[in-house]
Amino acid sequence: MMKRFVYINDDSSQDSYCDNRISNRKYTLLNFLPKNLWEQFSRFMNQYFLLIACLQLWSLITPVNPASTWGPLIFIFAVSATKEAWDDYNRYLSDKQANEKEVWVVKEGIRKHIQAQDIRVGSIVWLRENDEVPCDLVLIGTSEPQGICYVETAALDGETDLKTRVIPSACIGLAPEQLHKIKGVIECPNPDKDIRRFDANMRLFPPFIDNDLCPLTINNTLLQSCYLRNTEWACGVAVYTGNETKLGMSRGVPEPKLTAVDAMIDKLTGAIFLFQIVVVIVLGFSGNIWKDTEARKQWYVKYPDEGPWYELLIIPLRFELLCSIMIPISIKVSLDLVKSLYAKFIDWDEEMYDNDTNTPSHAANTAISEDLGQVEYILTDKTGTLTENRMIFRRCCISGIVYGNESGDALKDVELLNAVAKNVPDVLRFLTVMTICNTVIPIRSNSGAISYKAQSQDEDALVNAAARLHMVLISKNGNTIGVNFNGSVIQYEILDVLEFTSDRKRMSVVVRDCQNEKILLLSKGADEAIFPCAYPGQQIRTFVDAVEQYAQLGLRTLCLGWRELKDDEYEEWSHMFKEASTALFDREWKLAEVCQRLEHDLEILGVTAIEDRLQDGVPETIETLRKAGINFWMLTGDKQNTAIQIALLCNFISSEPKGQLLFINGKSEDEVVRSLERVLLTMRITSSEPKDLAFVVDGWALEVILKQYREAFTELAILSRTAICCRVTPSQKAQLVELLKSCDYRTLAIGDGGNDVRMIQQADIGVGISGREGLQAARAADYSIGKFRFLKRLILVHGRYSYNRTAFLSQYSFYKSLVICFIQILFSLFSGVSGSSLFNSVSLMAYNVFYTSIPVLTSVLDKDLTEKTVMQHPQILFYCQAGRLLNPSTFAGWFGRSLYHALVVFLISIHAYAGEKCEMEELSMVALSGCIWLQAFVVTLEMNSFTILQHLAIWGNFVAFYVINCIVSTIPSAGMYTIMFRLCKQPSYWITMVLIAAVGMGPVLAIKYFRYTYRSSAINILQQAERSRGIIFSMGTLESQLKSVEKDVASLSITQPKNRNPVYEPLLLSDSPTPTRRSIGSSTFDFFQPAQSRLSTSYSRNCKNN
Amino acid sequence: MNSKGASTSGGDGTRDSSAPRRNSKKPKYSKFTQQELPACKPILTPAWIITSFALVGLVFVPIGLASLSASEQVVEIVDRYDIDCIPEQFQKNQLAYIQNSETNKTCTRNLIVPKKMNSPVYVYYQLDNFYQNHRRYVKSRSDKQLRSTAYEQVTDSCKPEDKANGSAIVPCGLIAWSLFNDTYKFSLDSKVLEVNKKNIAWKSDQDHKFGSDVYPKNFQSGELIGGAKLNASIPLSEQEDLIVWMRTAALPTFRKLYGKIEVDLELNDKITVVIQNNYNTYGFGGKKKLVLSTTTWIGGKNDFLGVAYLTVGGMCLFLAICFVLLYVFKPRTLGDPSYLSWNRNAAGHPS
C-alpha cells in the first residue's frame, strides 16, 4: 500500500500534493460544448435524430423543410445543455465560495489569513467555533484543556449528533504558542473515501516531547465540511486537501437507474427502428423499380438518362426521412416532463408528510417512478424501518432477580427502586456499567439540565434509564467521567475504550475508579458475545432464561458484565493494545484479537431489555402490500428470535398452522447444505398449497450458501414469497438484492441506517426512511419517506399511477407518429413511390410537437381507479407488476390501431376528395384534420377520468388546431393560404370528418365495450364497482364520509393507549383485532453499537469485496 | 393511511408535538398537487354505448341519404377521347402521332345530354395515371418567381426546367412546362356554346400567388417542348389555365376545371365538341377525358360519402341491436366483485 508522509509546518519542503482548490465542476468554459454534445450524442436516440437531421440538409432527398427536424432537435439539446450548464455554474459558484473562504493558517511561525484554496498539505489550520473545516485535518490542539473538541458531521454522513474528537496523545498539553512551531511527520495512507477509518501515525520532532510513534485514528481528525461546535478553537495539520479529501474522494455520480418501463420503451423503439428499416428497404427498392419502368416513360418528370452514382440511394433515403417520424422526437421530452411531475406529486403529497419529524416525502430520483408500480420484492431492514428505533428501557434481570415483569416498566418497579435505595452492590454495579460503558456525551445546557448526545439509541436508553434510577452521568471531559449517584459525585478515569465492531458484538471500557484506584473492565454486548466470557462456575442459567424470555417478548436484550483488573495485568495488556492500535494494516483485526485477551472471566451482572416499538401502520402496510403480490424479505442484523417475533407482529409471516417457518442453519457447511436442500424440497412440495411458507437463514449460513450453492438458493428465492435473513452484514444485504435482481425481479430496498446504504443503492429502487439514525440512507436513496407506512401509498398510488400513465403516454406517442407515417407511406403508393410528402413541414412538425403532444400530457392527471379503491384492492397492482399495460402485445394493439386509423383517414380522404377536389394542399389538410379528430377521440376514449384540465387540453387543442390553421391560412406566403377557410365552408369537409371519426372510432369503441363488459379485467370491474357505488351515494360524499370515519378511528387509536398507559402491556397479540398501537421491543444488537464502528466494518468489507 | 392520525407516537412524550411549527415543511395543499381535482369518470355502460351507437346510426342514415341524393342530382357526362381521337392509321403508333407537330390533331366528339343540366355546367378535363404528385414534379416550381418579378432569377428549385439558353425561364419548373394544352370548342345544334374561361382559378391564387407584373419569359423555348405555350403579353395572374394547372393534384387521377358553360342544357341535347388533341398521355399510358358536370351542395358526382354514411349508419344500428340482444340474453352485473380473479381463486394472489 502506498503511504504519504506529511511534514508538519514545513514551509520549505515542496511536496507534490495538490493544493486545496476544490472543483466539483464537470465542465470548463472551453470544453463545455464538445463535452456536453458528446455526452448527449452517446445516446442512441439522439444519434438517430442527428443523422436524420443531417440527411434532411440534402435538399434532393428531403421531403420537408429541414427546420422541422432541426428546430425540435436544437430545442431539446439546448434545454438539456442549459440545465447542465446551470447546474455546473452553481457548482462553480459554491466551489468558488469554498475556495475563497478566508482561513487562519500558520506561515513561518505566524498566523495569517489566507484563502482556503491556498492551504497546503502540512499547513497548520486554526478554526474557531462554528467554522467549517476546509480540508482533512489531524487535530493537534483545542481550547479545551482535555484536548477534545466537538464536531458536527451532518454534511459528511448526515448524522446530526455531535461527535467528540480528541487530540493525539503526543500533542496533549501543548500551549497555543508551541503549536505555531510544532514540527513533525505524519505517516498516513494515500487518500481514500472511507470516512470511518484513518489509520495513521504521528511522530513529533524534538524539542517536542518524545519522538514516540503516536497512533492516529479517525477520532483524531477533523474532516472537510464538518463544523466545529461547542469548542472555542481548534487547530490541526492538513493531511488531505482539495479533491483528495475523504469527502472529495467519496463524491461520485451514482449510476443512473433505468426503469423496466424505459427498458421496454427502448426495446419497442428498437423494434420500430427495425420495422422502419424494412419499410425503407422495401419502398426504396420498389421505388427504384417503379422509376426505371414507369417514371422513364413519364416525359413530364424528365428523368435524366444518366444519373449520378448515388442515384440508387436517393429514393431509399427519401423514404428513410419520410419514415423517420415513426420514432417520435417528442417522446423523450414528454416522458421527462411527466416523470418530473410524478416526482413532484410525491414531494407534494400531503398524506406522505410525516408530522412527527416534519419531513415531507421526497423523490430524489425523478426518473424511476414507474418502477414503483412494478415492484415484486421488497427487502426491508428491521430496526428503524419497521420499528420506530426509539428505545425505551423496559425490563432487566440483575443477579437472577427480574424486574419490571409485572408493570412492564422496570423503572417503576418498586423492588428495583428499593434495591437502588438500599445500595445493593450488584444493582449499583449494574447501573455503573449502564452509565459508563458507552460513548454517550452529556451536554449541560445553560439552565443546568443535562441532555445526552448518543450515536446509539440503545446507549441513550440505558443512560437515561440509569439517570432515572439516580445514577446520572453528568460530565465527560476527556478521560474523566463524572457520575452523580444520589447526590455524591464519583469520578472515573477512562483508560481504554474497546470499541464495538459487528464482529465482536460487544464493547468494553477500562476505567479507573478515582475513589479506590481500582481498575475495572466494564462490558456490554449481545448474549452470545458476553456469556462465553463469564468466569468459570458462574451460574448463568437465570440470565439465559431471561434473555430467552425477553426475546420472546420481542425486546432487545443486552448483557452486562464486569471484572476487576490487576494493575500488572492491565499494564501488560495496555502495551499490546497500544501496539495494535498503531498498526497501519489490519488494525481492526489486530485490535479485536487484543481485546479478546482482556474480555474473559467476566462476572455477568445482568440483562437489560429495551423495547423498540413497531411503527404505526406497519402490519397493515405489509399486509396490503403482500396482497398486492409483493414479496417481502426482511434483512436484519438482529438475532433470529427477535426477527421472527417482529415478523409475526407485523404480519410478515403467519403463525402456525397457517404459516410455516423453514430454517436453514447448521454448524458446519454440510449441515447448512443439507438443511438448504431439505427446505428446498419442502418448498417444492408445498408450493401449490395455500400456506404461507417462509424460510429463515442467518448470516453465517448465508455466507456459505452464497459462496457455493447459489443456484439452489436462487431457486429457493423464486419459490419463497417470504424470507427472514438475520445476522446479515451490509454487504450481504446488497448481495441478496443482487441475487434477486439477477432473477429479473424488480426489487425495492428500504432502510434507514448507514448499514442499508449499499442495499439501497444496489436495488432497482432504494427507499430511505429519514429516521433517527441520520439521513445517510435517505440521502443515498431514490425516495425518502418519513415512515414505513408511506410505502403503501408510494407504491400503490404513486407507483401504480405513474406506471399506468407512462404506459399510455409512451404507446400513444408511438401510435400517433405511426398514424401520420403510415399515411405518408400510403400516399407514396399513390405518388409513384417517389417519396413525396403529403403533409407540409409546418403541419408535420406541429402535429408531432404540438397537436398530439399537449393533450396527452394531461394523462399525468388520469386516474383509472380512485386511491381508495386501489388501497382496498391492492391486488390490482398485479397489472403493473406483470407489465400488462405496456408490453409487445399491447403495443401490437396500438400498432394495429395506427395502421387502421391511417387507412381510414387516407382512404376516406382520397375518396371523398377525388376528381376535381383532389388538390394537394386541400387533401393534405383534410387528412391532417382527420388525424386530429381521431386523436381527440382516441385520447378521450383512453383517458379514464376527466378533470377540467383534460377537457381544456383535449378540446382546447382541437379548437386550437382550427384557430391556428385559420390564422396560418391568412398568410399569403404560407403554403396553405386560404385552404382552411375553403375547407370550413364546404359541407363535404365536415361530413368527411364525421365519417372519419365514426369509422375510426366505431370499431375501437365496440371492441372496447365488448371487452369491458364481457371480458372485463379486474380494473374494469373495479371501475364499474366504483360507479355502481356512486349511484347509491354520490361518490364524493361517500369518500368524505369514509374519511371522517377514518379520522375518528385514528384519533381513537391514538388516545386509547395514552389513557391506558401505565399498565399498557406490549405483549405479543399477533391476532389482536386492533393492532394499530402494538408496541414491541426486541433483543437486538444491531443498533446497540455506535453507528460509526458498525459502518467501518461494512466499509472495510466493501473494500475487500470490491 | 391517515397521516394526521400519527401526530403523537412513542410513550416517552419528550417532544411536544402540538407545539406550533413555524417552519413546517408540510406541502401546501391544493387540489392539483394532491391530484384531487374533481373529475368525471365516464364508463362504458351498456346504456351509454347502445344509445350512442343507435344515435350515430340514426343520424348517419339520413345524412347518407341526403348526400346520395345530392350526388344523384348531379348530371355528369364523361367522354374518354384519347384513343378515339387518333386516326386509324396511327393507332399502332400513338406516340409518333402525338409527337409529330405536322399531324392534324383536330377531333370531333358528340355528346348527348342525359338529363337536364342547369347552368353553370362545369367543363373539366380529367387525366388518369398522371402523377402530378411525383416528388420530382411537385417540387419543381418557384413560388417566389411566380409572385413577383423581383425574384425572377430564383429558379433553383425548378430543376431541370430552370434555365433555357442561359437565362431564367418564367414560369420555371416542370409543372409549368408540362401545362395541359388540349382545347375544346363546344357547339349545340351547330350553334357555338360559349365556354367561360374567366374565374376558373382560385381568386386567392390570382391575387397573391401569381403576380400581375410577372410575364412569361423564355417559356417553352428549350429543345424539348412540354405542353402549352403562354402568351407573353399576358401577366401570370391572368393566365388562369396555368394557375389551375399549377394547383397540383394529390392523386394520379384528377380533374381540372377548363371552363364554365353558362346556359342550361336540355335533355337529349346533342353537343358537338371539337378537340385539339395535343397533350401527350400516350407515352405513359394515361387517359384523357372530357367531363361536363353540374354541382350541388356536396360538390360534383361522388357517391362515396352517401354510400359510406349509409353503410356506417347501418353498421351502427346493427351493433346497437347486437348489444341490446347481448344485454338481454347474457346480462352481466357491472362491478360485481365476485368476478375479481383474486376473489375467485381463494389462493389470494392473481396468477
PDB file of C-alpha atoms in Angstrom, chain B residues 165-247:
ATOM      1  CA  ASN B 165     -30.405  29.349 -73.317  1.00  0.00           C
ATOM      2  CA  GLY B 166     -28.655  30.644 -70.249  1.00  0.00           C
ATOM      3  CA  SER B 167     -31.451  32.752 -68.846  1.00  0.00           C
ATOM      4  CA  ALA B 168     -34.196  32.026 -66.400  1.00  0.00           C
ATOM      5  CA  ILE B 169     -37.477  30.648 -67.569  1.00  0.00           C
ATOM      6  CA  VAL B 170     -40.611  32.359 -66.337  1.00  0.00           C
ATOM      7  CA  PRO B 171     -42.575  30.433 -65.132  1.00  0.00           C
ATOM      8  CA  CYS B 172     -39.947  27.861 -64.436  1.00  0.00           C
ATOM      9  CA  GLY B 173     -40.225  24.253 -63.427  1.00  0.00           C
ATOM     10  CA  LEU B 174     -41.661  21.030 -64.689  1.00  0.00           C
ATOM     11  CA  ILE B 175     -45.207  21.832 -63.690  1.00  0.00           C
ATOM     12  CA  ALA B 176     -45.484  24.920 -65.795  1.00  0.00           C
ATOM     13  CA  TRP B 177     -43.524  23.341 -68.585  1.00  0.00           C
ATOM     14  CA  SER B 178     -45.952  20.431 -68.834  1.00  0.00           C
ATOM     15  CA  LEU B 179     -49.052  22.661 -68.974  1.00  0.00           C
ATOM     16  CA  PHE B 180     -52.078  20.890 -70.440  1.00  0.00           C
ATOM     17  CA  ASN B 181     -52.758  22.085 -73.950  1.00  0.00           C
ATOM     18  CA  ASP B 182     -55.790  20.317 -75.336  1.00  0.00           C
ATOM     19  CA  THR B 183     -58.585  22.717 -76.273  1.00  0.00           C
ATOM     20  CA  TYR B 184     -62.279  22.192 -76.576  1.00  0.00           C
ATOM     21  CA  LYS B 185     -64.828  24.020 -78.679  1.00  0.00           C
ATOM     22  CA  PHE B 186     -68.445  23.294 -77.909  1.00  0.00           C
ATOM     23  CA  SER B 187     -71.417  23.767 -80.154  1.00  0.00           C
ATOM     24  CA  LEU B 188     -75.058  22.920 -79.639  1.00  0.00           C
ATOM     25  CA  ASP B 189     -77.032  22.279 -82.782  1.00  0.00           C
ATOM     26  CA  SER B 190     -74.223  23.942 -84.750  1.00  0.00           C
ATOM     27  CA  LYS B 191     -74.552  26.985 -82.569  1.00  0.00           C
ATOM     28  CA  VAL B 192     -71.448  27.869 -80.672  1.00  0.00           C
ATOM     29  CA  LEU B 193     -71.686  27.203 -76.935  1.00  0.00           C
ATOM     30  CA  GLU B 194     -69.712  29.824 -75.098  1.00  0.00           C
ATOM     31  CA  VAL B 195     -67.280  28.442 -72.558  1.00  0.00           C
ATOM     32  CA  ASN B 196     -66.413  30.998 -69.946  1.00  0.00           C
ATOM     33  CA  LYS B 197     -62.765  30.606 -69.030  1.00  0.00           C
ATOM     34  CA  LYS B 198     -62.738  33.512 -66.610  1.00  0.00           C
ATOM     35  CA  ASN B 199     -62.693  32.892 -62.898  1.00  0.00           C
ATOM     36  CA  ILE B 200     -61.793  29.288 -63.157  1.00  0.00           C
ATOM     37  CA  ALA B 201     -58.754  29.729 -60.946  1.00  0.00           C
ATOM     38  CA  TRP B 202     -58.792  30.467 -57.242  1.00  0.00           C
ATOM     39  CA  LYS B 203     -59.184  34.113 -56.600  1.00  0.00           C
ATOM     40  CA  SER B 204     -56.556  33.963 -53.892  1.00  0.00           C
ATOM     41  CA  ASP B 205     -54.038  32.486 -56.280  1.00  0.00           C
ATOM     42  CA  GLN B 206     -54.671  35.226 -58.811  1.00  0.00           C
ATOM     43  CA  ASP B 207     -54.363  37.923 -56.219  1.00  0.00           C
ATOM     44  CA  HIS B 208     -51.464  36.732 -54.153  1.00  0.00           C
ATOM     45  CA  LYS B 209     -49.616  33.815 -55.674  1.00  0.00           C
ATOM     46  CA  PHE B 210     -49.283  34.860 -59.270  1.00  0.00           C
ATOM     47  CA  GLY B 211     -48.000  38.328 -59.835  1.00  0.00           C
ATOM     48  CA  SER B 212     -49.784  40.713 -62.120  1.00  0.00           C
ATOM     49  CA  ASP B 213     -46.408  42.086 -63.121  1.00  0.00           C
ATOM     50  CA  VAL B 214     -44.874  38.753 -63.975  1.00  0.00           C
ATOM     51  CA  TYR B 215     -44.917  37.974 -67.655  1.00  0.00           C
ATOM     52  CA  PRO B 216     -43.944  34.697 -69.265  1.00  0.00           C
ATOM     53  CA  LYS B 217     -40.415  34.852 -70.478  1.00  0.00           C
ATOM     54  CA  ASN B 218     -38.214  32.407 -72.270  1.00  0.00           C
ATOM     55  CA  PHE B 219     -41.041  29.880 -71.829  1.00  0.00           C
ATOM     56  CA  GLN B 220     -41.082  26.669 -73.886  1.00  0.00           C
ATOM     57  CA  SER B 221     -38.018  27.829 -75.753  1.00  0.00           C
ATOM     58  CA  GLY B 222     -35.852  24.877 -74.887  1.00  0.00           C
ATOM     59  CA  GLU B 223     -35.124  21.926 -77.071  1.00  0.00           C
ATOM     60  CA  LEU B 224     -37.974  19.915 -75.732  1.00  0.00           C
ATOM     61  CA  ILE B 225     -41.416  21.422 -75.788  1.00  0.00           C
ATOM     62  CA  GLY B 226     -43.538  20.149 -72.928  1.00  0.00           C
ATOM     63  CA  GLY B 227     -47.082  21.413 -73.048  1.00  0.00           C
ATOM     64  CA  ALA B 228     -48.870  24.604 -73.766  1.00  0.00           C
ATOM     65  CA  LYS B 229     -47.211  27.872 -74.651  1.00  0.00           C
ATOM     66  CA  LEU B 230     -48.142  31.047 -72.933  1.00  0.00           C
ATOM     67  CA  ASN B 231     -48.953  34.401 -74.359  1.00  0.00           C
ATOM     68  CA  ALA B 232     -46.012  36.506 -73.241  1.00  0.00           C
ATOM     69  CA  SER B 233     -48.061  39.674 -73.150  1.00  0.00           C
ATOM     70  CA  ILE B 234     -50.490  38.485 -70.534  1.00  0.00           C
ATOM     71  CA  PRO B 235     -49.353  38.545 -66.903  1.00  0.00           C
ATOM     72  CA  LEU B 236     -49.348  35.276 -64.991  1.00  0.00           C
ATOM     73  CA  SER B 237     -52.201  36.366 -62.776  1.00  0.00           C
ATOM     74  CA  GLU B 238     -54.417  36.365 -65.846  1.00  0.00           C
ATOM     75  CA  GLN B 239     -53.211  33.031 -67.160  1.00  0.00           C
ATOM     76  CA  GLU B 240     -55.911  31.073 -65.443  1.00  0.00           C
ATOM     77  CA  ASP B 241     -55.255  27.776 -67.170  1.00  0.00           C
ATOM     78  CA  LEU B 242     -51.730  27.884 -65.844  1.00  0.00           C
ATOM     79  CA  ILE B 243     -52.921  28.777 -62.350  1.00  0.00           C
ATOM     80  CA  VAL B 244     -55.365  25.892 -62.349  1.00  0.00           C
ATOM     81  CA  TRP B 245     -52.696  23.541 -63.625  1.00  0.00           C
ATOM     82  CA  MET B 246     -50.219  24.651 -61.010  1.00  0.00           C
ATOM     83  CA  ARG B 247     -52.590  23.686 -58.219  1.00  0.00           C
TER      84      ARG B 247
END
